[in-house]
Coordinates of C-alpha atoms in Angstrom, one line a residue:
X1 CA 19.3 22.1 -14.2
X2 CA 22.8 21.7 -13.0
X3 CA 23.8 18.2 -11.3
X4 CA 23.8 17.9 -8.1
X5 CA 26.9 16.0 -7.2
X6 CA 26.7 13.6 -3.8
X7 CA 29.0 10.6 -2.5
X8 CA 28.0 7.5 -1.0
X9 CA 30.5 6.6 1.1
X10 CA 31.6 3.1 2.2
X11 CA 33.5 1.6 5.5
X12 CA 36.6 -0.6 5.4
X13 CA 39.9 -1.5 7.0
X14 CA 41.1 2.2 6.3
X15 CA 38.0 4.0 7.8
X16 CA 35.3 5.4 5.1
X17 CA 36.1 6.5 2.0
X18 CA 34.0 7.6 -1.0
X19 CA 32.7 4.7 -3.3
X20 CA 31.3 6.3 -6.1
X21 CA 29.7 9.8 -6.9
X22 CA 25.8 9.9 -6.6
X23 CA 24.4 12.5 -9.0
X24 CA 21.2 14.1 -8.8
X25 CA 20.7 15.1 -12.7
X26 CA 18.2 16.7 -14.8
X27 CA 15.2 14.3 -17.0
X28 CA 17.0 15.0 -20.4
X29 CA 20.3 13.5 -18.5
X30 CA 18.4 10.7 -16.5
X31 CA 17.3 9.5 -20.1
X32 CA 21.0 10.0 -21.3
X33 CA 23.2 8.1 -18.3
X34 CA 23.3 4.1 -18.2
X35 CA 22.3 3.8 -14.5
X36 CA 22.9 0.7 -12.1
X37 CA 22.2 -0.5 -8.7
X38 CA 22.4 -3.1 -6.1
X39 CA 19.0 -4.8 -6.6
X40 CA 19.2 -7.2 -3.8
X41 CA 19.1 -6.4 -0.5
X42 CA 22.2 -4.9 1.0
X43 CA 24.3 -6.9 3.8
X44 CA 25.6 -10.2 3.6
X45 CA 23.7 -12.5 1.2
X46 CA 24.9 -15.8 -0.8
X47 CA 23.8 -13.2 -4.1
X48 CA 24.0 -10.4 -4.6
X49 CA 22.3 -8.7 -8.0
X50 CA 23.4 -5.4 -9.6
X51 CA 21.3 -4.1 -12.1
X52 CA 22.6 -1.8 -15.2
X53 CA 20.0 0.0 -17.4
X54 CA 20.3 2.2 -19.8
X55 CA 22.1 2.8 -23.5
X56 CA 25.6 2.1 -22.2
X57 CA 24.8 -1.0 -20.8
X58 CA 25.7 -3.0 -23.7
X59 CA 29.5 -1.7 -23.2
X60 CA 29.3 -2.3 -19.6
X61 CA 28.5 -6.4 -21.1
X62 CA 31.6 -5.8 -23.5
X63 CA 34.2 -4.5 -20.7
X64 CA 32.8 -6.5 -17.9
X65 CA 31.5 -9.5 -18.7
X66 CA 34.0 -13.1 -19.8
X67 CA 32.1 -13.8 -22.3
X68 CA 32.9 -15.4 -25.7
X69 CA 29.1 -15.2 -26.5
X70 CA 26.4 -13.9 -24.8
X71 CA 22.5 -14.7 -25.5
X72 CA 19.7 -12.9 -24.1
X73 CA 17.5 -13.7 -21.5
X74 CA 20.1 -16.9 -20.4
X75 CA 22.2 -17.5 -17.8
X76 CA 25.8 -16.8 -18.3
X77 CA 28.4 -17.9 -16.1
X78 CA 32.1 -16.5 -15.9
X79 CA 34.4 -14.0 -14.7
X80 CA 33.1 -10.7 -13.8
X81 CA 36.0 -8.0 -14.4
X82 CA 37.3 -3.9 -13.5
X83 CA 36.6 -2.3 -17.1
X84 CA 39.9 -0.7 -16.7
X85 CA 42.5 -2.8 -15.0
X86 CA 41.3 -6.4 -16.1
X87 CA 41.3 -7.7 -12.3
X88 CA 39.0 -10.0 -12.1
X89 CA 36.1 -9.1 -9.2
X90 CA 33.8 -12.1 -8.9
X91 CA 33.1 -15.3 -10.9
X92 CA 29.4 -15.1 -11.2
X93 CA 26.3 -15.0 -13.6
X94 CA 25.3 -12.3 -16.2
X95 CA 21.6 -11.9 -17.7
X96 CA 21.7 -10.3 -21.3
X97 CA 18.0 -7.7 -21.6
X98 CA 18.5 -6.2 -24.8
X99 CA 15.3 -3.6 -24.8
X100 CA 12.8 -3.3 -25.4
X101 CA 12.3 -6.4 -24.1
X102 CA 13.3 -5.7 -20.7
X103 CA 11.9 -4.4 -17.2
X104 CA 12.9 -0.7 -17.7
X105 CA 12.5 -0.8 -22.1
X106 CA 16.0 -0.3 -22.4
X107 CA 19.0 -2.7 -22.7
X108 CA 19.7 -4.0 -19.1
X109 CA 22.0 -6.0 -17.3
X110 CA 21.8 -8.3 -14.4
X111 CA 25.2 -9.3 -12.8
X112 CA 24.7 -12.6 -9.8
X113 CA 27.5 -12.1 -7.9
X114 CA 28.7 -13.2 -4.3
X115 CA 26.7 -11.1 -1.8
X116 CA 29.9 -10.5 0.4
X117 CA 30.5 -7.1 1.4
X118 CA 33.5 -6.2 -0.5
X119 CA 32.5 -8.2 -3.6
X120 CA 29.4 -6.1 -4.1
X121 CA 31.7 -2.9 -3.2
X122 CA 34.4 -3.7 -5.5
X123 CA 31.5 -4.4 -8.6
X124 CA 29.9 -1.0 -7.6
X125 CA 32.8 0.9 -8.0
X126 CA 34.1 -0.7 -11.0
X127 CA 30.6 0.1 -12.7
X128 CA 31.2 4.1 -11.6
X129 CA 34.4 3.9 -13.1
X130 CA 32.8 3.8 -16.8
X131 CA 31.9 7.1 -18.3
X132 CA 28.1 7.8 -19.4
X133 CA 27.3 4.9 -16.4
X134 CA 26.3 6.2 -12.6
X135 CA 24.2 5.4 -9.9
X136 CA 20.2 5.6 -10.1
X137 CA 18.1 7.4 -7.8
X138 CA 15.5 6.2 -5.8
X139 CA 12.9 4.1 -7.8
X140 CA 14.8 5.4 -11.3
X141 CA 14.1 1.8 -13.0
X142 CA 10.7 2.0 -12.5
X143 CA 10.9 5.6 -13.7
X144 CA 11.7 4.4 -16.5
X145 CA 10.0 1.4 -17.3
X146 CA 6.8 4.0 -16.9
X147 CA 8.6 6.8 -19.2
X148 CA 8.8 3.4 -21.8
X149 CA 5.9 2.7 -21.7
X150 CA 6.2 -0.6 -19.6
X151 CA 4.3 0.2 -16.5
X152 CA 0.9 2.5 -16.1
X153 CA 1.2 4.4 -13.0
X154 CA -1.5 1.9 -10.7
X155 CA 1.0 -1.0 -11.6
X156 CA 3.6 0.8 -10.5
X157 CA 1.9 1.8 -7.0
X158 CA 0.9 -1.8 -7.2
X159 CA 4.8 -2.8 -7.2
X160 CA 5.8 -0.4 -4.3
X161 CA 3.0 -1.9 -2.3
X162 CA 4.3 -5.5 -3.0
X163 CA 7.5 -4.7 -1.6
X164 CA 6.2 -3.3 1.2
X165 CA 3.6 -6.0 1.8
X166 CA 3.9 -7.6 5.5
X167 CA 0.9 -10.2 4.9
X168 CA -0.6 -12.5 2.9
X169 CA -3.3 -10.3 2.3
X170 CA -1.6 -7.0 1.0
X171 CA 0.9 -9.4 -1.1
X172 CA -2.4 -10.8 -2.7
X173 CA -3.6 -7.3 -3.3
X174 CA -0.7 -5.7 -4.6
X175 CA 0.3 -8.8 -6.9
X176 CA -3.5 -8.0 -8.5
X177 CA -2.6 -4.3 -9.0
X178 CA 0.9 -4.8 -10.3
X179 CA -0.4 -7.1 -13.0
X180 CA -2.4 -4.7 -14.4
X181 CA -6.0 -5.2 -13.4
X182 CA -6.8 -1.3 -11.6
X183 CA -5.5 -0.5 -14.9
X184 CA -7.7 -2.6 -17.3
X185 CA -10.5 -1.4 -15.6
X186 CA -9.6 2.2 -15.3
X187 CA -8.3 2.3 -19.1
X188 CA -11.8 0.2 -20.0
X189 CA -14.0 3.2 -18.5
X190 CA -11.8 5.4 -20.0
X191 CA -11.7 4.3 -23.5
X192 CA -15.6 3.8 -23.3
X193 CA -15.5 8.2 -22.6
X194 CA -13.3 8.5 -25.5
X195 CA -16.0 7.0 -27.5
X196 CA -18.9 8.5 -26.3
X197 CA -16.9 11.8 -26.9
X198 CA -16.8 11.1 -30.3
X199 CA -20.0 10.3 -31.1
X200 CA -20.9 13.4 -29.1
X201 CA -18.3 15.4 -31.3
X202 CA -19.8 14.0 -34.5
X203 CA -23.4 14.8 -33.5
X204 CA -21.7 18.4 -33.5
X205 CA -20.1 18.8 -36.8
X206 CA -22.9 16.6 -38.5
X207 CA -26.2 17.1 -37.7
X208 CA -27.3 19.2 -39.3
X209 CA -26.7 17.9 -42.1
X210 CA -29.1 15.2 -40.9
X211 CA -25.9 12.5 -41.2
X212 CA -26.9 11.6 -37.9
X213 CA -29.9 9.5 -36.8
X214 CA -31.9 10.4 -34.0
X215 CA -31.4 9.9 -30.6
X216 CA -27.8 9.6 -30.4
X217 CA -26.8 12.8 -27.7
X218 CA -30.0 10.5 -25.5
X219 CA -27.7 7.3 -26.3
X220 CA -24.7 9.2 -25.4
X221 CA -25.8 10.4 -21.8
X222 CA -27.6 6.9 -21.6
X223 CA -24.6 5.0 -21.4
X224 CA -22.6 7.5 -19.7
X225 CA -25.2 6.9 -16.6
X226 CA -25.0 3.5 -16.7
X227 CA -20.7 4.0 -17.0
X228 CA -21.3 6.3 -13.9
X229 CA -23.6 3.5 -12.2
X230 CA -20.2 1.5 -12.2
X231 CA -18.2 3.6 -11.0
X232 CA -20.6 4.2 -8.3
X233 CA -20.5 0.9 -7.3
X234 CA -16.6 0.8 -7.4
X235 CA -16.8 3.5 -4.9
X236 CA -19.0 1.8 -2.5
X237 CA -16.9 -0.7 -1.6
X238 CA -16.3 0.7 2.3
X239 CA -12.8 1.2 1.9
X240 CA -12.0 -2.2 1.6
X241 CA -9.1 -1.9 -0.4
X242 CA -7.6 0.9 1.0
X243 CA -8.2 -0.8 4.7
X244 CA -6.4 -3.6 3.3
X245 CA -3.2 -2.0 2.4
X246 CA -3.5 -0.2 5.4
X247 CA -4.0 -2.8 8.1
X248 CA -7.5 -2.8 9.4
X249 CA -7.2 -0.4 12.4
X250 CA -8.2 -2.4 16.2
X251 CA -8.6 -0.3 19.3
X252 CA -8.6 -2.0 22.8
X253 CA -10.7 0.1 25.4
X254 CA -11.8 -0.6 28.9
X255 CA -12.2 0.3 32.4
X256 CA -8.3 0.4 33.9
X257 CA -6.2 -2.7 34.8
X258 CA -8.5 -4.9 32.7
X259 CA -5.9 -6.7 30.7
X260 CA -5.8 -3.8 27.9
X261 CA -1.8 -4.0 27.7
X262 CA -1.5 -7.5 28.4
X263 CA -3.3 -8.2 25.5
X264 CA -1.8 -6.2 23.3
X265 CA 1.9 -7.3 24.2
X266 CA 0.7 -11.0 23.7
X267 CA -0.7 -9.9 20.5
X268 CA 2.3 -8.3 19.2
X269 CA 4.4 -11.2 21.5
X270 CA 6.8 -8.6 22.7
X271 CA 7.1 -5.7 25.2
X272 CA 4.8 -2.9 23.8
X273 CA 3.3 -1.1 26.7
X274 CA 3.9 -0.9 30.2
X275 CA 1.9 -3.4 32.1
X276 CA 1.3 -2.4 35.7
X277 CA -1.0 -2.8 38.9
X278 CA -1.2 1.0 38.8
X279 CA -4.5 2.4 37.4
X280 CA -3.6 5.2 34.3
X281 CA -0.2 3.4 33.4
X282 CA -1.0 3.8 29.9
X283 CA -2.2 7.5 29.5
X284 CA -1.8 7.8 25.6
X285 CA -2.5 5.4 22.3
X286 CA 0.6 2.9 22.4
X287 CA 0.2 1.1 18.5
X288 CA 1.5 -1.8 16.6
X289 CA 1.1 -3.8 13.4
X290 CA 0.4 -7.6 13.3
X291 CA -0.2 -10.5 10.9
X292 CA -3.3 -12.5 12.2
X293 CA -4.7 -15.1 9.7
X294 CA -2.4 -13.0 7.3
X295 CA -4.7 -10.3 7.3
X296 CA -2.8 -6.8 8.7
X297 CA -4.3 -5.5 11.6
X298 CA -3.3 -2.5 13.8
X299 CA -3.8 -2.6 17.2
X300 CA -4.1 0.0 19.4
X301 CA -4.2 0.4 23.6
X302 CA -5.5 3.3 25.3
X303 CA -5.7 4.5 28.6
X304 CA -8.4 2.6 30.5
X305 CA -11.3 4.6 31.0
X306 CA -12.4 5.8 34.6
X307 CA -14.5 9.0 35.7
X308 CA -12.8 9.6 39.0
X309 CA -9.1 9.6 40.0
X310 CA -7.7 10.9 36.2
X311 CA -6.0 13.6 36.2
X312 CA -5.6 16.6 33.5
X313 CA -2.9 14.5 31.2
X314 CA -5.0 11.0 32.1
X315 CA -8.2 12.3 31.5
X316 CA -6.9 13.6 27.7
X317 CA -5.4 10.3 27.3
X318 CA -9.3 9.0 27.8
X319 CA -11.0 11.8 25.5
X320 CA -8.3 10.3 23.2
X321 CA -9.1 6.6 23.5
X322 CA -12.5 7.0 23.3
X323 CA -12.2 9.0 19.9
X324 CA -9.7 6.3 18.9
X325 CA -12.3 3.8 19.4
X326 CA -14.9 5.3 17.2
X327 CA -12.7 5.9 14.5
X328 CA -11.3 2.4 14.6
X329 CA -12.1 -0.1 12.3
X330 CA -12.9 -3.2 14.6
X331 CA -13.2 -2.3 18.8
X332 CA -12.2 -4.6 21.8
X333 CA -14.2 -3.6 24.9
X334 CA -11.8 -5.0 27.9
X335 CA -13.6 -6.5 31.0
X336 CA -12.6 -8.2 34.4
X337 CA -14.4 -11.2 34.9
X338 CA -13.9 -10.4 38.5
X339 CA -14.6 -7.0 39.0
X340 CA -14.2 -4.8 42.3
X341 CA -17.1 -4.3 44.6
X342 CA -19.5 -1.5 43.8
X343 CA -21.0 0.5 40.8
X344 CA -18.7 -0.2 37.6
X345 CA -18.4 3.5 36.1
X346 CA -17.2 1.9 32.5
X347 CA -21.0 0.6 31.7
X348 CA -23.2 3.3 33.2
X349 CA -21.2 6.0 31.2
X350 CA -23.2 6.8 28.2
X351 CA -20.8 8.0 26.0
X352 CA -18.4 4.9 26.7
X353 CA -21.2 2.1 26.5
X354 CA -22.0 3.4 23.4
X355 CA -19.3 2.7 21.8
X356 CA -20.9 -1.1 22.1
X357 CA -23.0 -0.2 19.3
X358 CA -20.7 0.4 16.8
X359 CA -20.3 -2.3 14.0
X360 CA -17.4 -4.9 14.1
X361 CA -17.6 -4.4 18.6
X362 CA -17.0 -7.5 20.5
X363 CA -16.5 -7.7 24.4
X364 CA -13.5 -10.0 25.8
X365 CA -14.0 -11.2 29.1
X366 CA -10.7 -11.4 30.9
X367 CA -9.1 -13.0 33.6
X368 CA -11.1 -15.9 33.7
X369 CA -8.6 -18.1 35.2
X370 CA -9.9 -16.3 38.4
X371 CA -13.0 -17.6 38.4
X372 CA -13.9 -20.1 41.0
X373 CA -12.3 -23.9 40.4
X374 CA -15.0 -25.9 38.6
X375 CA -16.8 -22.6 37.2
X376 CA -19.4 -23.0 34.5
X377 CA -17.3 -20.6 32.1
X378 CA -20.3 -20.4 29.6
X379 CA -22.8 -19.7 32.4
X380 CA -20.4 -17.4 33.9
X381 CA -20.2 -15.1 31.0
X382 CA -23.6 -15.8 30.0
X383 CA -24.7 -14.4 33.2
X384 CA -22.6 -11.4 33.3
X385 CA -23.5 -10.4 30.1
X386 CA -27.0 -10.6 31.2
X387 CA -26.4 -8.8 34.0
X388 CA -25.2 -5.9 32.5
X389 CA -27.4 -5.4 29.2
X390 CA -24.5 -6.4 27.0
X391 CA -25.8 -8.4 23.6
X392 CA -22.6 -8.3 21.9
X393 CA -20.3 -11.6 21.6
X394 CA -18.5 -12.0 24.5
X395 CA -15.4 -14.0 24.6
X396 CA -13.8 -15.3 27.6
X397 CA -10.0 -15.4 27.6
X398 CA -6.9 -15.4 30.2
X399 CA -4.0 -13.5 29.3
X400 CA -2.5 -15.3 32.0
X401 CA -3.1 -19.0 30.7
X402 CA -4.3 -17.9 27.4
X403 CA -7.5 -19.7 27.6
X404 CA -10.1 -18.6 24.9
X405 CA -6.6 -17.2 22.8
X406 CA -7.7 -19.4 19.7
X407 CA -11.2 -18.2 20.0
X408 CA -10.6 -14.6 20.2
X409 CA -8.1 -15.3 16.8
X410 CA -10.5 -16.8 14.6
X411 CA -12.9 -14.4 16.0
X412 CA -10.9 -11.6 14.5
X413 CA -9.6 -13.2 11.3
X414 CA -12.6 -14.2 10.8
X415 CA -14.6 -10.6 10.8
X416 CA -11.6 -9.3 8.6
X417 CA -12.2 -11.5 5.9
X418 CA -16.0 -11.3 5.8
X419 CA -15.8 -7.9 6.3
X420 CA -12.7 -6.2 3.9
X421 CA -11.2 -9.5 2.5
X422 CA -13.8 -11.2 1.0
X423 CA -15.3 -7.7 -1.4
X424 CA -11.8 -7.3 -2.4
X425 CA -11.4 -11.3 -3.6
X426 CA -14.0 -10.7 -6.0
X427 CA -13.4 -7.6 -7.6
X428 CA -10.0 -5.3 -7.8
X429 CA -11.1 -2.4 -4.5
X430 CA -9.9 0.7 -4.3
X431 CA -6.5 0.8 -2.6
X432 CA -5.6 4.7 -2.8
X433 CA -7.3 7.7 -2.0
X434 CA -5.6 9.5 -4.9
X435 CA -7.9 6.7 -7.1
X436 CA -10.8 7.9 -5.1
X437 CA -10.5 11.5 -5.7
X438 CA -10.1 10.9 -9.5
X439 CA -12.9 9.1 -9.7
X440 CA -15.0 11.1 -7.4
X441 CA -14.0 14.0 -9.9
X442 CA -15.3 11.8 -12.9
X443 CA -18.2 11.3 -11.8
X444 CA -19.4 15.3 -11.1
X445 CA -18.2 15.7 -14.8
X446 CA -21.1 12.5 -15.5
X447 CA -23.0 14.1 -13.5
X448 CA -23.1 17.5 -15.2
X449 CA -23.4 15.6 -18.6
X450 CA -27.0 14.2 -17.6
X451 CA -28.2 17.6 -17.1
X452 CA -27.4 18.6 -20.8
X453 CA -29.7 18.4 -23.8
X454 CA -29.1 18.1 -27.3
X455 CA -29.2 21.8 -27.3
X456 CA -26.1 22.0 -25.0
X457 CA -24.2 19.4 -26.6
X458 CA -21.0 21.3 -26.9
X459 CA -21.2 21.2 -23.3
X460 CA -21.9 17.7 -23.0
X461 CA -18.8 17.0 -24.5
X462 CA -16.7 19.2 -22.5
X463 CA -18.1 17.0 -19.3
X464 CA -17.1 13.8 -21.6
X465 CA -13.5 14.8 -22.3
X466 CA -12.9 16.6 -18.0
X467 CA -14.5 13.3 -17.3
X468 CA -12.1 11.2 -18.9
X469 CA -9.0 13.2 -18.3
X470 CA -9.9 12.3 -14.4
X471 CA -9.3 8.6 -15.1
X472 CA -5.8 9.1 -17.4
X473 CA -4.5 10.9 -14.1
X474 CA -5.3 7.5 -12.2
X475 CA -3.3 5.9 -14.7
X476 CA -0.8 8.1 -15.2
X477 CA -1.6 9.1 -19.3
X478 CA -1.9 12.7 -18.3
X479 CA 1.0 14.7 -16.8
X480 CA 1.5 14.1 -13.0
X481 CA 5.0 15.1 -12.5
X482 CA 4.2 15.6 -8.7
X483 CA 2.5 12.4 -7.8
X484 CA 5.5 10.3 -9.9
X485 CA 8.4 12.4 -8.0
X486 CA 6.5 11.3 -4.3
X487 CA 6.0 7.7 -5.8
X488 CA 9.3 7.0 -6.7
X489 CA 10.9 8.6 -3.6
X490 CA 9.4 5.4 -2.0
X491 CA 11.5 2.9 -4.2
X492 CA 14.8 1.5 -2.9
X493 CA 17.9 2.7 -5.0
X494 CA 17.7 -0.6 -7.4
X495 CA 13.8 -0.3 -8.0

C-alpha cells in the first residue's frame, strides 16, 4: 500500500504553514519508521513531553540530545538541539528506554521540554527533519507495545478507558483492567481449555491402545462444566461493569412544571434545559453527564407527562420519556408538593404509575419551600404519599432553597455503589460488550461439549479448541485486525 502523504499545519506570526508531513503508511513501514509525538497535552503547559519510538530513536539521542553520557531510565538534563543546524531548541530533560525494556518494546525516547508553543513546534519539526523518523498515528505506541508483546488487547482497552475516565469510579476500573487483571482471568480460563484439549486429543490417538485410564473424556467435560459454571457467573453480574464505564443512566419524569429541569440544571450546575412557567417547554430528552460521589451518572429530563393539552410533537416527546424511563438505569418520579386543584392525570395513568415499580425508582417531592410556615415536612410527605398509594422513598427537596439537596445525593450515590460499585470492587466485571459476546460464544461451544460422549470425542474437541479461540479474541491472541484499527483510532496522536 502506497503512503498516504498528509500535513499538519501550524499558525504563527506569518499565517499557517506546514510543520511536518503526516504519513499514513503500510504495517511493514509502521514497523520500519522511528515515530514520535507530543505526549502531553497540547497548549500552553510548564512541560511539554515528546515521545520517539522506534529503531532510529537511538540516532535521534546522538543528533539531539547534549549529552556526554547518557544512562537509561535517568534523568538527563542539557541542551536539546536541530539535528542539522546545531541551534539549540530548549534546555530540558531526556529519558534513555533502550527496548525492550520500554512502553512500546522498542528503544524510546522521552524529551521534557518547555511546554510553550513554539518550543514544542520548533522540537517537532526538528524531529521530522531526520530521515527514517515521522509522526505516529493515532494510538501507534500502543500499537505497538501490543504488536511487542507488551500489552494484551483488554489492557490496552483498559488504558483508553483510563484516559478517558471522568470519575473516581471508571479511573478505579480502568486502572484494574490496564494492569492486567481481565486478562489473567481470561488467559487463566483459556489456558485451562488448552489443557483439557489435550487430554481430549490424547484420549484420541491413545486409547486404544489402552494408554489411557478410564474416565478421562467424563473428567474432561467434568471440568469443562464446572469452567462454564464460572464463566456463567462472570456473566451474571447485571452489567455492572459496563454500566460503570458508561455512567449509570438517570431519567427524571413527571407531570409538567414539577421541577424536572430545575433539577437537572442544579445537578449539572449550569444551564441545560430551558426552565419555564410554560407546560411542554421541554418536548424531547435533554442529557448530561455528572460526577456524584465519583460515581458517573447520566441524567436525563424529559417532557413532563400530561394526557390533555400535548400536541402531535409533545405528545412523541412523552411516548419518548416514558420509554426513556424504562430503559434507564435508576428513575426520578418529579412531584409538586403543592399540586393544582383537581384529579392529578400523572398517578391515575397506568402506564406512567407503573413505571413506580421498576427497581432503583424513588419519588422527589418538590417545592417544599411552599408548604405552609411551620409545616410538619415529614408528616407532610408522609401523608401525601399515603394519600396517593405511593410506597416508594420519597424525598422532599426545594430546588429553590435546596432543602433535602444532601439527602437526595447520598440517596443516589448511595444506590450506585450498592448496586453497580460494590460487585465490581470485588471481582474484575465485565466492562465491554465485545467481552460479552466472546464469552457468550464460549460458552455454546461448552455447551455443545457436554452433549458429546466418548464416542464423539473428536467432536468434543473441536468444541474445546472454537471454545478457547473465543477467549484469545478477548485478549487479542487471535487475529482482530478490525477491532485493533477501531481501538486505536480512539488514542490521541502520542498514545
Amino acid at each position: 500500500m502506497n503512503a498516504i502523504v498528509g500535513r499538519i499545519w501550524t499558525v504563527g506570526v506569518g499565517g499557517r504553514r506546514p510543520l511536518i508531513p503526516l504519513r499514513r503508511l503500510s504495517a511493514t513501514s509502521r514497523v520500519q519508521d522511528t515515530i514520535f509525538a507530543l505526549s502531553s497535552h497540547p497548549g500552553k503547559a510548564a512541560i511539554a513531553i515528546v515521545r520517539v519510538s522506534g529503531p532510529a530513536a537511538k540516532q535521534v539521542l546522538a543528533r539531539m540530545v547534549r549529552a556526554k553520557t547518557v544512562r537509561p531510565r535517568y534523568a538527563h538534563v542539557g541542551k536539546i538541539v536541530h539535528p542539522r543546524s546545531g541551534e539549540v531548541l530548549d534546555r530540558g530533560v531526556s529519558v534513555w528506554f533502550p527496548g525492550p525494556r520500554s512502553y512500546t518494546g522498542e528503544d524510546m525516547l522521552e524529551l521534557h521540554v518547555h511546554g510553550g508553543t513554539a518550543v514544542v513546534s520548533s522540537v517537532l519539526a526538528a524531529l521530522g527533519a531526520i530521515a527514517q523518523v515521522r509522526m505516529a498515528e493515532a494510538g501507534e505506541f500502543s500499537r505497538r507495545a501490543f504488536d511487542n508483546d507488551k500489552l494484551d488487547l483488554t489492557a490496552l482497552e483498559g488504558v483508553a478507558d483510563l484516559i478517558n475516565a471522568e470519575t473516581e469510579a471508571q479511573r478505579r476500573l480502568a486502572v484494574r483492567q490496564a494492569h492486567g487483571e481481565l486478562f489473567e482471568m481470561y488467559e487463566g480460563w483459556r489456558a485451562a481449555l488448552v489443557r483439557l484439549r489435550a487430554q481430549a486429543e490424547a484420549y484420541i490417538d491413545f486409547a486404544e491402545e489402552e494408554a489411557i485410564e478410564d474416565g478421562v473424556y467424563a473428567r474432561v467435560c467434568a471440568d469443562a462444566g464446572a469452567l462454564a459454571s464460572r464463566i456463567r457467573a462472570h456473566l451474571d453480574d447485571g452489567r455492572q461493569g459496563e454500566i460503570l464505564r458508561n455512567g449509570v443512566a438517570l431519567s427524571i419524569v413527571g407531570p409538567p412544571n414539577s421541577g424536572k429541569s430545575t433539577l437537572l440544571n442544579k445537578l449539572a450546575q449550569r444551564q441545560v434545559a430551558i426552565v419555564s412557567p410554560i407546560a411542554g417547554t421541554t418536548r424531547d430528552i435533554v442529557e448530561t453527564t455528572l460526577d456524584i460521589g465519583g460515581y458517573p451518572l447520566v441524567v436525563r429530563d424529559t417532557a413532563g407527562l400530561r394526557d390533555a393539552g400535548a400536541d402531535v410533537i409533545e405528545r412523541e416527546g412523552i411516548r419518548r420519556a416514558v420509554t426513556a424511563a424504562r430503559e434507564a438505569d435508576i428513575r426520578i418520579c418529579m412531584a409538586d408538593a403543592l399540586p393544582a386543584a383537581g384529579p392529578e392525570p400523572f398517578w391515575a395513568n397506568a402506564e406512567w404509575r407503573a413505571l413506580l415499580d421498576l427497581p432503583h425508582t424513588f419519588v422527589v417531592l418538590n417545592k417544599v419551600d411552599t408548604l405552609p410556615p411551620a409545616s410538619d415536612i415529614r408528616g407532610a410527605v408522609e401523608a401525601w404519599a399515603r394519600a396517593r398509594g405511593i410506597g416508594n422513598r420519597v424525598v422532599p427537596l426545594s430546588c429553590a432553597s435546596m432543602f433535602g439537596w444532601d439527602a437526595l445525593m447520598r440517596l443516589l450515590a448511595d444506590d450506585i455503589r450498592q448496586s453497580w460499585a460494590a460487585g465490581a470492587a470485588l471481582h474484575m466485571p465485565l466492562t465491554k460488550a465485545r467481552h460479552r459476546q466472546h464469552l457468550q460464544q464460549c460458552l455454546r461451544h461448552l455447551d455443545e461439549l457436554a452433549r458429546t460422549d466418548e464416542a464423539s470425542v473428536v467432536l468434543g474437541a473441536e468444541e474445546l479448541r472454537a471454545a478457547g479461540n473465543a477467549l484469545a479474541r478477548i485478549t487479542g491472541k487471535l487475529g482482530l485486525e478490525d477491532v485493533l484499527d477501531a481501538l486505536f483510532s480512539q488514542f490521541c496522536i502520542g498514545k
